[in-house]
Short mmCIF file of C-alpha atoms in Angstrom, two decimals:
data_model
loop_
_atom_site.label_atom_id
_atom_site.label_comp_id
_atom_site.label_asym_id
_atom_site.label_seq_id
_atom_site.Cartn_x
_atom_site.Cartn_y
_atom_site.Cartn_z
CA MET M 180 -9.03 -6.59 17.80
CA ALA M 181 -6.16 -4.19 18.33
CA VAL M 182 -2.58 -5.00 17.49
CA VAL M 183 0.12 -2.81 18.95
CA LEU M 184 3.42 -2.70 17.15
CA GLY M 185 6.22 -1.70 19.46
CA THR M 186 9.96 -2.06 19.65
CA SER M 187 9.57 -5.78 20.29
CA ALA M 188 7.98 -6.28 16.87
CA ILE M 189 9.64 -3.62 14.77
CA SER M 190 12.96 -2.49 16.16
CA GLY M 191 13.28 1.20 16.98
CA GLU M 192 9.83 2.13 15.69
CA ARG M 193 7.00 3.77 17.59
CA PRO M 194 4.05 1.58 18.55
CA TRP M 195 0.91 1.59 16.40
CA ASP M 196 -2.55 0.27 17.02
CA LEU M 197 -2.93 -1.76 13.84
CA GLY M 198 -6.22 -3.50 14.39
CA ASP M 199 -8.79 -4.41 11.78
CA PRO M 200 -11.36 -1.58 11.96
CA HIS M 201 -12.74 -2.58 8.57
CA LEU M 202 -14.00 -5.91 9.92
CA ASN M 203 -16.74 -6.88 12.41
CA VAL M 204 -14.71 -9.50 14.25
CA VAL M 205 -15.80 -12.22 16.65
CA PRO M 206 -12.70 -12.73 18.85
CA ARG M 207 -11.04 -16.13 18.75
CA THR M 208 -11.16 -18.34 21.78
CA PRO M 209 -7.88 -19.74 23.16
CA GLN M 210 -8.93 -23.16 21.88
CA GLU M 211 -9.45 -21.77 18.36
CA ALA M 212 -6.10 -20.00 18.46
CA ALA M 213 -4.37 -23.26 19.36
CA ARG M 214 -6.14 -25.15 16.56
CA ILE M 215 -5.20 -22.43 14.06
CA ALA M 216 -1.55 -22.47 15.11
CA ASP M 217 -1.51 -26.23 14.58
CA VAL M 218 -3.23 -26.26 11.19
CA THR M 219 -1.12 -23.41 9.72
CA THR M 220 2.26 -24.77 10.85
CA PRO M 221 4.21 -25.62 7.66
CA THR M 222 4.17 -29.33 6.99
CA GLN M 223 7.19 -31.63 6.99
CA ASP M 224 5.32 -34.55 5.44
CA PHE M 225 5.40 -34.46 1.64
CA SER M 226 4.18 -38.00 1.06
CA LYS M 227 0.60 -36.86 0.54
CA ALA M 228 -1.42 -33.68 0.18
CA GLN M 229 -2.43 -31.91 3.36
CA ARG M 230 -6.02 -31.97 4.47
CA PHE M 231 -8.06 -29.24 2.71
CA GLU M 232 -5.01 -28.21 0.62
CA ASP M 233 -7.05 -28.73 -2.54
CA LYS M 234 -9.45 -25.98 -1.39
CA PRO M 235 -7.23 -22.86 -1.34
CA ALA M 236 -10.10 -20.55 -0.37
CA GLY M 237 -11.74 -22.90 2.12
CA ALA M 238 -15.50 -23.08 1.63
CA ALA M 239 -15.24 -20.11 -0.76
CA THR M 240 -13.24 -22.24 -3.24
CA VAL M 241 -14.84 -22.69 -6.67
CA ARG M 242 -14.58 -25.51 -9.20
CA ALA M 243 -11.56 -25.18 -11.47
CA ARG M 244 -13.08 -24.39 -14.85
CA LYS M 245 -11.23 -25.07 -18.09
CA ASP M 246 -12.16 -21.81 -19.82
CA ALA M 247 -11.22 -18.15 -19.52
CA ASP M 248 -13.91 -17.53 -16.88
CA ALA M 249 -12.01 -19.47 -14.20
CA PHE M 250 -11.36 -16.28 -12.17
CA SER M 251 -14.84 -14.78 -12.63
CA GLN M 252 -16.97 -16.99 -10.40
CA PRO M 253 -18.53 -15.86 -7.09
CA SER M 254 -17.34 -17.32 -3.78
CA GLY M 255 -18.32 -20.97 -3.56
CA ASN M 256 -20.19 -20.40 -0.29
CA ILE M 257 -22.08 -17.27 -1.34
CA SER M 258 -25.80 -17.11 -0.66
CA PHE M 259 -28.42 -16.73 -3.39
CA GLU M 260 -29.17 -13.15 -2.25
CA ASP M 261 -25.51 -12.17 -2.15
CA GLU M 262 -24.89 -13.73 -5.55
CA LEU M 263 -27.34 -11.16 -6.92
CA THR M 264 -25.31 -8.39 -5.24
CA PHE M 265 -22.18 -9.93 -6.78
CA LYS M 266 -23.74 -9.80 -10.25
CA VAL M 267 -24.78 -6.16 -9.86
CA GLY M 268 -21.22 -5.35 -8.76
CA ASN M 269 -19.92 -7.23 -11.79
CA GLY M 270 -22.07 -5.01 -13.99
CA LEU M 271 -20.46 -1.91 -12.51
CA PHE M 272 -17.00 -3.49 -12.79
CA ARG M 273 -17.62 -4.07 -16.50
CA LYS M 274 -19.41 -0.77 -17.18
CA LEU M 275 -17.94 1.38 -19.96
CA TRP M 276 -17.87 4.99 -18.72
CA VAL M 277 -18.50 7.84 -21.17
CA SER M 278 -17.54 11.49 -21.12
CA ALA M 279 -19.85 14.14 -19.71
CA PRO M 280 -22.32 15.53 -20.53
CA SER M 281 -24.22 12.46 -21.65
CA SER M 282 -27.81 11.29 -21.73
CA THR M 283 -26.68 8.22 -19.79
CA LEU M 284 -26.22 10.13 -16.54
CA ALA M 285 -25.41 7.04 -14.52
CA SER M 286 -22.39 6.32 -16.74
CA ASP M 287 -20.89 9.71 -17.53
CA GLY M 288 -17.86 11.34 -15.98
CA LEU M 289 -15.03 9.50 -17.75
CA GLY M 290 -11.68 11.24 -17.40
CA PRO M 291 -11.00 13.76 -18.82
CA LEU M 292 -7.70 11.82 -18.50
CA PHE M 293 -7.80 8.06 -18.05
CA ASN M 294 -6.03 4.74 -18.59
CA ALA M 295 -9.13 2.63 -19.28
CA ARG M 296 -12.91 3.05 -19.65
CA SER M 297 -13.79 0.30 -17.21
CA CYS M 298 -12.28 -1.84 -14.44
CA GLN M 299 -12.64 -4.90 -16.68
CA ARG M 300 -10.54 -3.31 -19.46
CA CYS M 301 -7.44 -3.59 -17.23
CA HIS M 302 -8.41 -6.72 -15.29
CA LEU M 303 -9.65 -8.61 -18.34
CA LYS M 304 -11.53 -11.71 -17.21
CA ASP M 305 -10.50 -10.65 -13.69
CA GLY M 306 -7.01 -11.81 -14.53
CA ARG M 307 -3.54 -10.39 -14.95
CA GLY M 308 -2.63 -7.51 -17.27
CA HIS M 309 0.39 -7.43 -19.56
CA PRO M 310 2.80 -5.00 -21.18
CA PRO M 311 2.33 -4.26 -24.89
CA GLU M 312 3.18 -7.25 -27.07
CA ASN M 313 4.59 -5.04 -29.83
CA THR M 314 4.62 -1.44 -31.04
CA ALA M 315 1.10 -1.84 -32.47
CA ASP M 316 -0.35 -3.11 -29.18
CA ASN M 317 -1.88 -0.77 -26.60
CA ALA M 318 -0.75 -0.36 -22.99
CA ILE M 319 -4.23 -0.51 -21.50
CA SER M 320 -3.35 -2.80 -18.57
CA ILE M 321 -0.03 -1.20 -17.62
CA PHE M 322 0.74 2.38 -16.60
CA LEU M 323 3.45 4.43 -14.91
CA ARG M 324 3.14 5.76 -11.38
CA VAL M 325 5.07 8.96 -10.74
CA SER M 326 6.19 10.96 -7.72
CA ILE M 327 9.01 13.25 -6.63
CA PRO M 328 11.02 13.23 -3.40
CA GLY M 329 9.49 15.21 -0.55
CA THR M 330 11.04 16.94 2.41
CA PRO M 331 10.94 15.87 6.08
CA ASP M 332 7.99 18.21 6.51
CA ASP M 333 6.04 16.13 3.97
CA ALA M 334 6.46 12.89 5.93
CA MET M 335 3.45 11.19 7.55
CA ALA M 336 3.98 12.13 11.20
CA ASP M 337 1.82 9.30 12.55
CA ILE M 338 3.74 6.59 10.67
CA ASN M 339 7.39 6.04 11.49
CA GLY M 340 9.67 5.20 8.58
CA TYR M 341 7.29 6.73 6.03
CA PHE M 342 9.04 7.91 2.86
CA ALA M 343 8.15 11.52 2.12
CA THR M 344 7.08 11.83 -1.53
CA LEU M 345 4.94 14.30 -3.45
CA PRO M 346 2.98 14.11 -6.70
CA ASP M 347 4.67 15.43 -9.81
CA PRO M 348 3.51 19.08 -9.91
CA THR M 349 2.19 18.72 -13.47
CA TYR M 350 1.26 15.04 -13.85
CA GLY M 351 0.17 14.00 -10.35
CA THR M 352 0.77 10.44 -9.15
CA GLN M 353 -0.13 8.47 -12.28
CA LEU M 354 0.33 9.00 -15.99
CA GLN M 355 -2.79 8.58 -18.14
CA ASP M 356 -2.36 7.69 -21.81
CA PHE M 357 -5.94 8.42 -22.93
CA ALA M 358 -8.13 11.53 -22.87
CA VAL M 359 -11.70 12.31 -23.83
CA GLN M 360 -12.34 14.15 -27.09
CA GLY M 361 -10.88 17.65 -27.13
CA TYR M 362 -8.20 16.99 -24.51
CA LYS M 363 -4.61 15.83 -24.67
CA ALA M 364 -3.44 12.56 -23.14
CA GLU M 365 -0.57 12.89 -20.72
CA TYR M 366 1.88 10.55 -22.46
CA SER M 367 2.46 7.36 -24.35
CA LEU M 368 4.35 4.49 -22.77
CA GLY M 369 7.70 3.52 -24.22
CA ILE M 370 9.29 0.16 -23.40
CA SER M 371 12.50 -1.34 -24.69
CA TYR M 372 14.05 -4.64 -23.60
CA GLN M 373 17.58 -5.93 -23.33
CA GLU M 374 17.95 -9.69 -23.16
CA GLN M 375 20.10 -11.03 -20.30
CA PRO M 376 21.07 -14.72 -20.53
CA VAL M 377 21.23 -16.82 -17.35
CA GLU M 378 22.88 -20.25 -17.50
CA LEU M 379 21.44 -22.95 -15.27
CA ALA M 380 23.53 -25.76 -13.78
CA ASP M 381 22.34 -28.25 -16.40
CA GLY M 382 23.48 -25.96 -19.21
CA THR M 383 20.03 -24.57 -20.03
CA ILE M 384 20.14 -20.91 -21.06
CA VAL M 385 17.20 -18.78 -19.92
CA SER M 386 16.97 -15.26 -21.36
CA LEU M 387 15.56 -12.56 -19.09
CA ARG M 388 14.29 -9.36 -20.64
CA ALA M 389 15.38 -6.27 -18.71
CA PRO M 390 13.00 -3.39 -19.47
CA THR M 391 13.60 0.32 -19.79
CA TYR M 392 10.54 2.56 -19.51
CA THR M 393 10.07 6.05 -20.90
CA ALA M 394 7.25 8.54 -20.75
CA ASP M 395 7.03 9.62 -24.40
CA ASN M 396 4.99 12.34 -26.13
CA LEU M 397 4.31 14.26 -22.93
CA GLY M 398 1.19 16.34 -23.41
CA TYR M 399 1.64 18.94 -20.68
CA GLY M 400 5.31 19.78 -20.72
CA PRO M 401 8.26 18.09 -19.04
CA LEU M 402 8.11 15.97 -15.94
CA HIS M 403 9.79 17.30 -12.82
CA PRO M 404 13.56 16.69 -13.11
CA ASP M 405 13.44 14.44 -10.02
CA ALA M 406 10.39 12.44 -11.18
CA MET M 407 10.45 8.77 -10.18
CA LEU M 408 8.58 6.41 -12.49
CA SER M 409 7.27 2.94 -11.65
CA PRO M 410 5.49 0.57 -14.07
CA ARG M 411 2.47 -1.34 -12.77
CA VAL M 412 0.62 -4.18 -14.48
CA ALA M 413 -2.95 -4.89 -13.35
CA PRO M 414 -2.90 -7.91 -10.98
CA GLN M 415 -5.39 -10.78 -10.87
CA MET M 416 -8.49 -10.21 -8.72
CA ILE M 417 -9.21 -13.54 -7.04
CA GLY M 418 -9.34 -14.01 -3.27
CA LEU M 419 -9.11 -10.33 -2.30
CA GLY M 420 -11.79 -10.52 0.37
CA LEU M 421 -10.01 -13.42 2.04
CA LEU M 422 -6.69 -11.54 2.10
CA GLU M 423 -8.56 -8.60 3.62
CA ALA M 424 -9.96 -10.90 6.35
CA ILE M 425 -6.61 -12.27 7.59
CA PRO M 426 -6.01 -10.93 11.11
CA ALA M 427 -3.45 -8.12 11.09
CA GLN M 428 -1.75 -9.72 14.09
CA ASP M 429 -1.15 -12.93 12.11
CA ILE M 430 0.49 -11.01 9.26
CA LEU M 431 2.56 -8.91 11.65
CA GLY M 432 3.63 -12.08 13.43
CA GLY M 433 5.67 -12.96 10.35
CA ALA M 434 7.53 -9.64 10.29
CA ASP M 435 11.26 -9.85 11.05
CA PRO M 436 12.75 -6.51 9.95
CA ASP M 437 16.05 -7.09 11.75
CA ASP M 438 16.32 -10.74 10.61
CA LEU M 439 16.56 -11.92 14.19
CA ASP M 440 16.19 -15.55 13.09
CA GLY M 441 19.16 -15.20 10.72
CA ASP M 442 17.46 -16.68 7.65
CA GLY M 443 18.18 -13.67 5.45
CA ILE M 444 14.48 -12.79 5.17
CA SER M 445 13.39 -9.46 6.65
CA GLY M 446 9.70 -9.01 5.97
CA ARG M 447 8.30 -5.61 6.96
CA PRO M 448 4.72 -4.36 7.04
CA ASN M 449 3.68 -1.42 4.95
CA VAL M 450 1.61 0.94 7.07
CA VAL M 451 -0.64 3.50 5.40
CA MET M 452 -3.14 6.11 6.50
CA SER M 453 -6.71 5.00 5.90
CA GLY M 454 -8.93 7.70 4.44
CA VAL M 455 -12.00 5.86 5.70
CA TYR M 456 -10.94 5.15 9.28
CA GLN M 457 -8.53 8.08 9.70
CA GLN M 458 -5.87 5.97 11.34
CA PRO M 459 -2.76 4.01 10.32
CA MET M 460 -3.63 0.58 8.98
CA LEU M 461 -1.74 -2.38 7.64
CA GLY M 462 -1.26 -2.10 3.87
CA ARG M 463 -2.41 -5.24 2.05
CA PHE M 464 -3.30 -4.35 -1.55
CA GLY M 465 -1.31 -3.06 -4.48
CA LEU M 466 2.11 -4.21 -5.60
CA LYS M 467 3.76 -2.38 -2.70
CA ALA M 468 0.86 -2.93 -0.26
CA GLY M 469 -0.11 0.74 -0.48
CA ALA M 470 -3.85 0.31 0.25
CA PRO M 471 -5.41 -1.07 3.46
CA THR M 472 -8.77 -2.33 2.15
CA VAL M 473 -10.48 -3.49 -1.03
CA LEU M 474 -12.80 -0.47 -0.84
CA GLU M 475 -9.97 2.06 -0.69
CA GLN M 476 -8.04 0.27 -3.44
CA SER M 477 -11.17 0.31 -5.62
CA ALA M 478 -11.84 4.02 -5.04
CA ALA M 479 -8.23 4.90 -5.88
CA ALA M 480 -8.46 2.90 -9.11
CA PHE M 481 -11.69 4.66 -10.10
CA ALA M 482 -9.99 8.04 -9.62
CA GLY M 483 -6.59 7.26 -11.12
CA ASP M 484 -7.42 4.76 -13.84
CA ILE M 485 -10.82 5.97 -15.09
CA GLY M 486 -11.08 9.55 -13.76
CA ILE M 487 -14.24 8.78 -11.77
CA SER M 488 -15.03 10.67 -8.56
CA SER M 489 -16.36 8.94 -5.43
CA PRO M 490 -16.93 9.84 -1.78
CA LEU M 491 -13.30 8.91 -1.10
CA HIS M 492 -11.89 10.82 -4.10
CA PRO M 493 -14.41 13.61 -4.68
CA SER M 494 -12.69 15.48 -7.53
CA GLY M 495 -14.67 15.27 -10.75
CA ALA M 496 -11.41 15.90 -12.58
CA GLY M 497 -10.04 12.58 -11.39
CA GLU M 498 -6.26 12.67 -11.17
CA CYS M 499 -5.83 15.97 -13.03
CA THR M 500 -3.56 18.47 -11.23
CA ASP M 501 -4.05 22.18 -10.71
CA ALA M 502 -1.49 22.77 -13.45
CA GLN M 503 -3.84 21.08 -15.95
CA THR M 504 -6.37 23.89 -16.02
CA ASP M 505 -8.30 22.66 -19.07
CA CYS M 506 -8.89 19.35 -17.34
CA GLN M 507 -9.97 21.04 -14.12
CA ASP M 508 -12.39 23.31 -16.01
CA ALA M 509 -13.94 20.51 -18.06
CA ILE M 510 -17.54 19.37 -17.66
CA HIS M 511 -17.63 16.47 -15.24
CA GLY M 512 -20.30 13.93 -14.40
CA ASP M 513 -20.73 14.78 -10.73
CA GLY M 514 -23.21 17.18 -9.17
CA ASP M 515 -26.39 15.33 -10.19
CA ASP M 516 -28.47 13.04 -7.98
CA ARG M 517 -25.45 10.78 -7.48
CA ILE M 518 -23.39 13.74 -6.14
CA TYR M 519 -20.30 11.80 -7.25
CA GLU M 520 -19.70 10.00 -10.53
CA VAL M 521 -19.81 6.71 -8.63
CA ASP M 522 -21.70 7.04 -5.36
CA ALA M 523 -21.18 5.19 -2.09
CA GLU M 524 -23.60 2.44 -3.07
CA GLY M 525 -21.89 1.84 -6.41
CA LEU M 526 -18.45 1.81 -4.78
CA ASP M 527 -19.66 -0.70 -2.18
CA LEU M 528 -21.05 -2.95 -4.92
CA VAL M 529 -17.76 -2.97 -6.83
CA ALA M 530 -15.88 -3.69 -3.59
CA PHE M 531 -18.29 -6.56 -2.79
CA TYR M 532 -17.73 -8.03 -6.24
CA SER M 533 -13.96 -7.70 -5.86
CA ARG M 534 -14.01 -9.37 -2.44
CA ASN M 535 -15.98 -12.33 -3.70
CA LEU M 536 -14.19 -13.45 -6.84
CA GLY M 537 -13.64 -17.12 -6.07
CA VAL M 538 -10.30 -18.92 -6.02
CA PRO M 539 -10.27 -22.08 -8.18
CA ALA M 540 -9.60 -25.46 -6.60
CA ARG M 541 -6.13 -26.98 -6.79
CA ARG M 542 -5.42 -29.48 -9.54
CA GLY M 543 -3.52 -32.70 -8.78
CA ALA M 544 -2.48 -31.90 -5.22
CA ASP M 545 -1.82 -35.63 -4.62
CA ASP M 546 0.18 -36.17 -7.81
CA PRO M 547 3.66 -37.57 -6.93
CA GLN M 548 5.44 -35.09 -9.22
CA ILE M 549 3.57 -32.18 -7.62
CA LEU M 550 4.33 -33.46 -4.14
CA ARG M 551 8.02 -33.65 -5.05
CA GLY M 552 7.87 -30.06 -6.27
CA LYS M 553 6.13 -29.03 -3.06
CA LYS M 554 8.93 -30.58 -1.00
CA LEU M 555 11.50 -28.61 -3.01
CA PHE M 556 9.47 -25.39 -2.62
CA TYR M 557 9.43 -25.78 1.16
CA GLU M 558 13.00 -27.03 1.57
CA THR M 559 14.43 -24.30 -0.66
CA GLY M 560 12.94 -21.71 1.69
CA CYS M 561 10.34 -20.22 -0.64
CA THR M 562 7.77 -20.40 2.17
CA SER M 563 9.79 -17.82 4.14
CA CYS M 564 7.96 -15.18 2.08
CA HIS M 565 5.24 -17.17 0.33
CA THR M 566 3.52 -18.22 3.57
CA PRO M 567 1.30 -21.15 2.61
CA SER M 568 -1.77 -20.73 4.81
CA PHE M 569 -3.77 -18.54 7.19
CA VAL M 570 -7.13 -18.73 8.90
CA THR M 571 -9.31 -15.67 8.42
CA HIS M 572 -11.14 -13.81 11.18
CA ARG M 573 -14.50 -15.09 12.31
CA LEU M 574 -16.76 -12.32 11.01
CA GLN M 575 -20.28 -11.24 11.95
CA ASP M 576 -21.41 -10.01 8.53
CA GLN M 577 -19.16 -11.59 5.86
CA PRO M 578 -19.98 -15.31 5.86
CA GLU M 579 -18.05 -15.91 2.65
CA GLN M 580 -14.78 -14.81 4.27
CA SER M 581 -15.49 -15.89 7.85
CA PHE M 582 -13.17 -18.40 9.56
CA GLN M 583 -11.75 -20.00 6.42
CA LEU M 584 -8.50 -21.94 6.15
CA ILE M 585 -6.91 -20.39 3.06
CA TRP M 586 -3.74 -21.10 1.05
CA PRO M 587 -2.69 -17.84 -0.68
CA PHE M 588 1.11 -18.36 -0.46
CA THR M 589 1.92 -14.81 0.61
CA ASP M 590 2.89 -13.12 3.87
CA LEU M 591 1.56 -9.74 2.58
CA LEU M 592 4.82 -8.18 3.82
CA LEU M 593 7.43 -6.08 2.04
CA HIS M 594 10.71 -7.64 0.97
CA ASP M 595 13.82 -6.19 -0.64
CA MET M 596 14.01 -7.95 -3.99
CA GLY M 597 17.36 -6.52 -5.00
CA PRO M 598 18.48 -4.05 -7.67
CA GLY M 599 17.22 -6.10 -10.61
CA LEU M 600 13.57 -5.56 -9.68
CA ALA M 601 13.96 -2.17 -7.99
CA ASP M 602 11.82 0.66 -9.36
CA ASN M 603 13.65 3.14 -7.10
CA ARG M 604 10.34 4.76 -6.19
CA PRO M 605 9.22 4.48 -2.54
CA GLU M 606 5.58 4.18 -1.54
CA ALA M 607 4.54 4.79 2.07
CA ARG M 608 7.01 2.64 4.05
CA ALA M 609 8.08 0.57 1.04
CA SER M 610 11.51 1.47 -0.30
CA GLY M 611 12.42 1.63 -3.97
CA SER M 612 13.56 -2.01 -3.90
CA GLU M 613 10.78 -3.50 -1.77
CA TRP M 614 7.68 -5.27 -3.03
CA ARG M 615 4.79 -7.05 -1.34
CA THR M 616 4.98 -10.82 -1.67
CA ALA M 617 2.64 -11.73 -4.50
CA PRO M 618 -0.04 -14.37 -3.75
CA LEU M 619 0.53 -17.51 -5.81
CA TRP M 620 -2.97 -19.00 -5.80
CA GLY M 621 -4.28 -19.32 -9.33
CA ILE M 622 -0.86 -18.72 -10.93
CA GLY M 623 -1.09 -21.92 -12.97
CA LEU M 624 -4.29 -20.72 -14.67
CA THR M 625 -2.80 -17.46 -15.95
CA GLN M 626 -2.43 -18.67 -19.55
CA GLN M 627 -5.98 -20.02 -19.56
CA VAL M 628 -7.54 -16.83 -18.17
CA SER M 629 -5.30 -14.07 -19.49
CA GLY M 630 -3.85 -15.61 -22.64
CA HIS M 631 -0.25 -15.14 -21.54
CA THR M 632 2.24 -16.10 -18.83
CA TYR M 633 3.70 -12.69 -17.97
CA PHE M 634 4.55 -12.17 -14.31
CA LEU M 635 6.06 -9.70 -11.82
CA HIS M 636 5.00 -6.10 -11.23
CA ASP M 637 5.59 -5.09 -14.84
CA GLY M 638 5.08 -8.34 -16.72
CA ARG M 639 8.73 -8.63 -17.72
CA ALA M 640 8.91 -12.34 -16.86
CA ARG M 641 7.51 -14.51 -19.64
CA SER M 642 7.24 -17.64 -17.51
CA ILE M 643 7.22 -18.76 -13.89
CA LEU M 644 10.88 -19.75 -14.24
CA GLU M 645 11.85 -16.30 -15.50
CA ALA M 646 9.97 -14.75 -12.56
CA VAL M 647 11.97 -16.92 -10.13
CA LEU M 648 15.24 -15.97 -11.82
CA TRP M 649 14.48 -12.26 -11.35
CA HIS M 650 14.40 -12.75 -7.58
CA GLY M 651 17.29 -11.11 -5.76
CA GLY M 652 17.93 -9.38 -2.47
CA GLU M 653 16.26 -11.38 0.29
CA ALA M 654 15.37 -14.11 -2.22
CA GLN M 655 18.85 -14.44 -3.76
CA THR M 656 19.56 -17.71 -1.93
CA GLN M 657 16.35 -19.28 -3.22
CA ARG M 658 17.01 -18.06 -6.75
CA ASP M 659 20.53 -19.50 -6.71
CA ALA M 660 19.18 -22.82 -5.39
CA VAL M 661 16.84 -23.05 -8.38
CA ILE M 662 19.72 -22.33 -10.75
CA GLU M 663 21.68 -25.23 -9.21
CA MET M 664 18.77 -27.72 -9.26
CA PRO M 665 18.99 -30.82 -11.43
CA THR M 666 16.63 -30.62 -14.40
CA LYS M 667 14.10 -33.06 -12.95
CA ASP M 668 13.91 -31.12 -9.67
CA ARG M 669 13.41 -27.80 -11.42
CA TYR M 670 10.67 -29.34 -13.55
CA ALA M 671 8.94 -30.72 -10.45
CA LEU M 672 9.11 -27.32 -8.73
CA ILE M 673 7.53 -25.53 -11.69
CA THR M 674 4.89 -28.25 -11.99
CA TYR M 675 3.98 -27.72 -8.34
CA LEU M 676 3.67 -23.95 -8.83
CA GLU M 677 1.47 -24.51 -11.88
CA SER M 678 -0.88 -26.61 -9.71
CA LEU M 679 -1.57 -23.71 -7.32
#
């Protein structure tokens, strides 16, 4: 199904064909489209829970467990045969890679520079990463992206509004804080915080911690003088396949870059070049929506985070640059029967696993306190970005994701979040102050799964309330409304969010 973006959808920008080439779609009938429009229209009745609201992933929803494995279950509607595929993918997701040469040929090729030895080391229990707790803690689930400004000649000609950036000539696009034996790591992460008190209308003082990041102990000389750094914490993994299956046209339908409706919200799509399909595609994954599919996001993580080559990132040196000659000349794990350190089959298995991590069922959707918080969430305007529900494409070969009513609470669009959250580093069409709306499903289980309640792109917020209070830019009005709420209303709002 092709979606053409023209001047009617995005003012002044050239049209794109932003279909869903990654999906085998059965087109919707007019009757289905009408039913979907009806069921996804935001409710105005807060006296009871909506039908199916307690199943945020539709038939793929899983039982809400009370242990740390709540995010690690396969889709609730997965077949017996596909559950076996899921488990094999889980094994690869958890695999600890080792340096080459090794007798375990299927597992060698780590690095030489890396941030973690496995996917699971960053996405522990398939949950959310965190910044270091103290100076003795490691930074294994947070790293710094890096780039430098490009020239107009470096812009992506096929994508209008694309910010021209280049890798740092020495350090590439990501800083790695580990290296295999005999090699130097690129850096160590430095973080310092300054507390910023915010007074709420009821007199409560909430302290926000404003971080400053530094790249310390640089192993390969100085960064480029114009280097732009951006911290990234590993996000939770649930529901990715369902987000991937939302029709592009439904996401683009929420875009309002010129704020024509006057609500102060100007969602914009990120548009990126797909290495698989060799065409511009809607960005959906990553904190700035810089990847179009789960497969491409997974391959990029293998290369950048672990230093593992794949058909999409064939360099055995991972993210090493030409300036890092020792790294380029090292023994790598490719060139055997696999050809790459993770072959196409292995990459597909990890992507399948990532697509099918189930979303836990809602808790207490009919509770009066939660319903009151829901009413406040909607009336405050939070749903302008955190779109409650979508219906996924009907798919020929992905029954787990096919034609599901889902409740992710995201529009998957970019929004300017103001100077407080700006990293000042653009990515594709995302400016230095824009971020993709984060899905909220599962947010109330973060403590249970990840052992902390750190939120936002760098984990600076230590609670849901702190995360809300960091909102600025397009969300300034909603943030200010929360500050002015009576205590009982604010408590109800947070209780509702914790039920998601």
